Coordinates of C-alpha atoms in Angstrom, one line a residue:
M1 CA 33.6 5.6 8.4
T2 CA 30.3 7.4 8.2
G3 CA 27.0 6.2 9.7
P4 CA 25.5 5.4 6.3
A5 CA 28.6 3.4 5.3
R6 CA 28.5 1.4 8.6
R7 CA 24.8 0.7 8.0
E8 CA 25.4 -0.6 4.5
I9 CA 28.2 -2.9 5.7
R10 CA 25.9 -4.2 8.5
R11 CA 23.1 -4.8 5.9
R12 CA 25.5 -6.6 3.5
V13 CA 26.9 -8.8 6.3
L14 CA 23.4 -9.7 7.4
H15 CA 22.3 -10.3 3.8
L16 CA 25.3 -12.6 3.4
A17 CA 24.7 -14.4 6.7
S18 CA 21.1 -15.1 5.5
G19 CA 22.6 -17.6 3.1
S20 CA 23.1 -19.9 6.0
L21 CA 19.4 -20.6 5.8
G22 CA 19.9 -22.1 2.3
L23 CA 22.7 -24.2 3.7
A24 CA 20.8 -25.3 6.8
A25 CA 17.3 -25.9 5.4
P26 CA 18.2 -29.1 3.4
L27 CA 19.5 -30.6 6.6
L28 CA 16.0 -30.6 8.1
P29 CA 13.1 -32.6 6.9
A30 CA 11.5 -30.6 4.0
R31 CA 8.3 -30.0 5.8
W32 CA 10.1 -28.7 8.9
A33 CA 12.2 -26.4 6.8
G34 CA 9.0 -25.2 5.0
F35 CA 7.4 -24.3 8.3
A36 CA 10.6 -22.6 9.5
F37 CA 10.6 -20.4 6.4
L38 CA 6.9 -19.7 6.9
A39 CA 7.6 -18.8 10.6
L40 CA 10.4 -16.5 9.3
V41 CA 8.2 -14.6 6.9
V42 CA 5.4 -14.4 9.5
L43 CA 7.8 -13.0 12.1
A44 CA 9.2 -10.5 9.5
A45 CA 5.7 -9.4 8.5
G46 CA 4.8 -8.9 12.2
L47 CA 7.8 -6.8 12.7
E48 CA 7.1 -4.8 9.6
F49 CA 3.5 -4.2 10.7
A50 CA 4.7 -3.1 14.1
R51 CA 7.4 -0.9 12.7
L52 CA 5.1 0.8 10.2
R53 CA 1.8 0.9 12.1
L54 CA 2.4 0.9 15.8
P55 CA 4.3 4.0 17.1
S56 CA 5.3 2.4 20.4
A57 CA 6.5 -0.8 18.7
R58 CA 8.3 1.3 16.0
S59 CA 10.5 2.9 18.7
V60 CA 11.5 -0.5 20.0
V61 CA 12.2 -2.0 16.6
E62 CA 14.2 1.1 15.6
R63 CA 16.2 1.0 18.9
V64 CA 17.1 -2.7 18.3
A65 CA 17.5 -2.8 14.5
G66 CA 17.3 0.8 13.5
P67 CA 20.8 1.0 12.2
L68 CA 20.0 -1.6 9.6
F69 CA 17.1 0.3 8.0
R70 CA 17.8 2.8 5.3
P71 CA 16.1 6.2 5.6
A72 CA 13.9 5.4 2.6
E73 CA 12.5 2.4 4.4
A74 CA 11.0 4.6 7.2
G75 CA 7.5 4.5 5.7
R76 CA 7.6 1.4 3.5
V77 CA 8.4 -2.3 3.7
S78 CA 12.0 -3.1 4.2
G79 CA 14.4 -5.1 2.2
A80 CA 14.7 -7.6 5.0
F81 CA 11.0 -8.5 4.7
T82 CA 11.2 -8.9 0.9
L83 CA 14.3 -11.1 1.4
A84 CA 12.4 -13.3 3.9
L85 CA 9.5 -13.5 1.5
G86 CA 11.7 -14.3 -1.4
F87 CA 13.4 -17.1 0.5
T88 CA 10.1 -18.5 1.7
L89 CA 8.4 -18.5 -1.7
T90 CA 11.5 -20.1 -3.2
W91 CA 11.5 -22.9 -0.6
W92 CA 7.8 -23.5 -1.0
F93 CA 7.7 -23.5 -4.9
F94 CA 10.9 -25.4 -5.7
L95 CA 12.6 -28.7 -4.8
P96 CA 14.8 -28.3 -1.7
R97 CA 18.0 -28.8 -3.6
I98 CA 17.1 -26.1 -6.1
A99 CA 15.7 -23.7 -3.5
A100 CA 18.7 -24.1 -1.3
S101 CA 21.0 -23.1 -4.1
A102 CA 18.9 -20.2 -5.1
I103 CA 18.7 -18.9 -1.6
V104 CA 22.5 -19.0 -1.2
V105 CA 22.9 -17.3 -4.6
A106 CA 20.6 -14.5 -3.4
A107 CA 22.4 -14.1 -0.2
V108 CA 25.9 -13.9 -1.8
A109 CA 25.3 -12.3 -5.2
D110 CA 23.4 -9.1 -4.1
P111 CA 26.1 -8.0 -1.6
A112 CA 28.8 -8.8 -4.2
G113 CA 27.0 -6.7 -6.8
A114 CA 26.6 -3.8 -4.4
L115 CA 30.2 -4.0 -3.2
V116 CA 31.7 -4.1 -6.8
G117 CA 29.2 -1.6 -8.2
N118 CA 29.9 1.0 -5.4
R119 CA 33.6 0.4 -5.6
F120 CA 34.1 0.7 -9.4
A121 CA 31.1 3.0 -10.3
P122 CA 30.5 5.0 -7.1
N123 CA 28.5 7.8 -8.7
A124 CA 26.6 5.7 -11.3
G125 CA 23.4 5.3 -9.3
R126 CA 21.7 2.4 -7.7
K127 CA 22.2 -0.4 -10.3
T128 CA 25.3 -0.6 -12.4
I129 CA 26.4 -2.9 -15.2
I130 CA 29.6 -3.7 -13.3
G131 CA 27.5 -4.6 -10.2
S132 CA 25.3 -6.9 -12.3
A133 CA 28.4 -8.5 -13.8
A134 CA 29.6 -9.1 -10.2
V135 CA 26.2 -10.7 -9.4
L136 CA 26.6 -13.0 -12.4
V137 CA 30.1 -14.1 -11.4
A138 CA 29.2 -14.5 -7.7
A139 CA 26.1 -16.5 -8.6
A140 CA 28.1 -18.8 -10.9
L141 CA 30.8 -19.3 -8.3
V142 CA 28.2 -20.2 -5.6
L143 CA 26.4 -22.6 -8.0
F144 CA 29.7 -24.3 -9.0
A145 CA 30.6 -24.6 -5.3
M146 CA 27.2 -26.2 -4.7
R147 CA 28.0 -28.7 -7.5
V148 CA 25.5 -27.5 -10.0
S149 CA 26.6 -28.5 -13.5
P150 CA 27.8 -25.8 -15.9
V151 CA 24.7 -25.2 -18.1
P152 CA 22.2 -24.8 -15.3
A153 CA 24.7 -22.8 -13.3
F154 CA 25.3 -20.4 -16.1
A155 CA 21.6 -20.1 -16.9
A156 CA 20.8 -19.5 -13.2
A157 CA 23.6 -17.0 -12.9
V158 CA 22.3 -15.0 -15.9
A159 CA 18.8 -15.1 -14.3
A160 CA 20.2 -13.8 -11.0
A161 CA 22.0 -11.0 -12.8
L162 CA 18.9 -10.0 -14.7
A163 CA 16.7 -10.3 -11.6
E164 CA 19.1 -8.1 -9.7
R165 CA 18.4 -5.3 -12.2
A166 CA 14.7 -5.2 -11.2
P167 CA 13.9 -1.5 -11.0
W168 CA 11.7 -1.5 -7.9
R169 CA 13.3 -1.0 -4.5
A170 CA 14.0 -4.3 -2.7
S171 CA 12.4 -6.3 -5.5
D172 CA 15.7 -8.0 -6.2
N173 CA 15.4 -9.6 -2.8
L174 CA 12.2 -11.2 -4.1
C175 CA 13.2 -11.8 -7.7
V176 CA 16.7 -13.1 -7.4
P177 CA 16.0 -16.3 -5.4
L178 CA 12.7 -17.0 -7.4
L179 CA 14.2 -16.5 -10.9
T180 CA 17.4 -18.2 -10.0
A181 CA 15.4 -21.3 -8.8
A182 CA 13.2 -21.1 -11.9
A183 CA 16.3 -21.1 -14.2
L184 CA 17.7 -24.1 -12.3
A185 CA 14.4 -25.9 -12.4
L186 CA 14.1 -25.4 -16.2
T187 CA 17.7 -26.4 -17.0
T188 CA 18.4 -29.2 -14.5

C-alpha cells in the first residue's frame, strides 16, 4: 500500500471516529457539550494557525499529524478544521438531538462516499455520482439507526448527498452536518 493510500485510510478512520462526538455530546448537559465543541474548534484553529503561520510549530504539527494532511493542505486550512467547525456550528445552531444525528451522518457518510466512489469510479475525479449515492445510503442508514422517522431521514439523507457535492475543497465537512441538521429541523 502506498503512502497516499495509507494517508487516506487514516483520514477516513479519523473522520469516522469523529462521529463519536455526535454520540457522546447528548450524554452531557447541552451547555457543557456546547463548550466542548467550542473548545474543539478553538484548538483546531490554534493548530491551523500554528501549522500555517509559525514555521517552528509547523514542523512539530507535521511530525505528529503530518501523515494525515494531504499535500494540497500544505498552505491552506485543512479538512480537519472545517470538520470541527461544521460540528461546532451544527451543535450551536440546532437542537441537541438533531445536531447529534447530523454530526454522526457527516462522520459516516463522507468516508462511505469516498470509499465507494474510489472503488467503483477510481478515475472519475474528486466527486462522483456513485460516491454521492453512497453518501445518501449511508446517511439514511445512520438516521434510521438513530431512530429518525422515514420522511425526515430521507430528506436529511438527500441534503447530505447534495451537500457532499459542494465544489470547494473541504466544504463538504462544513456543509454536510449543517444542511443535514437543517433538513431534519425542517421536516421533524
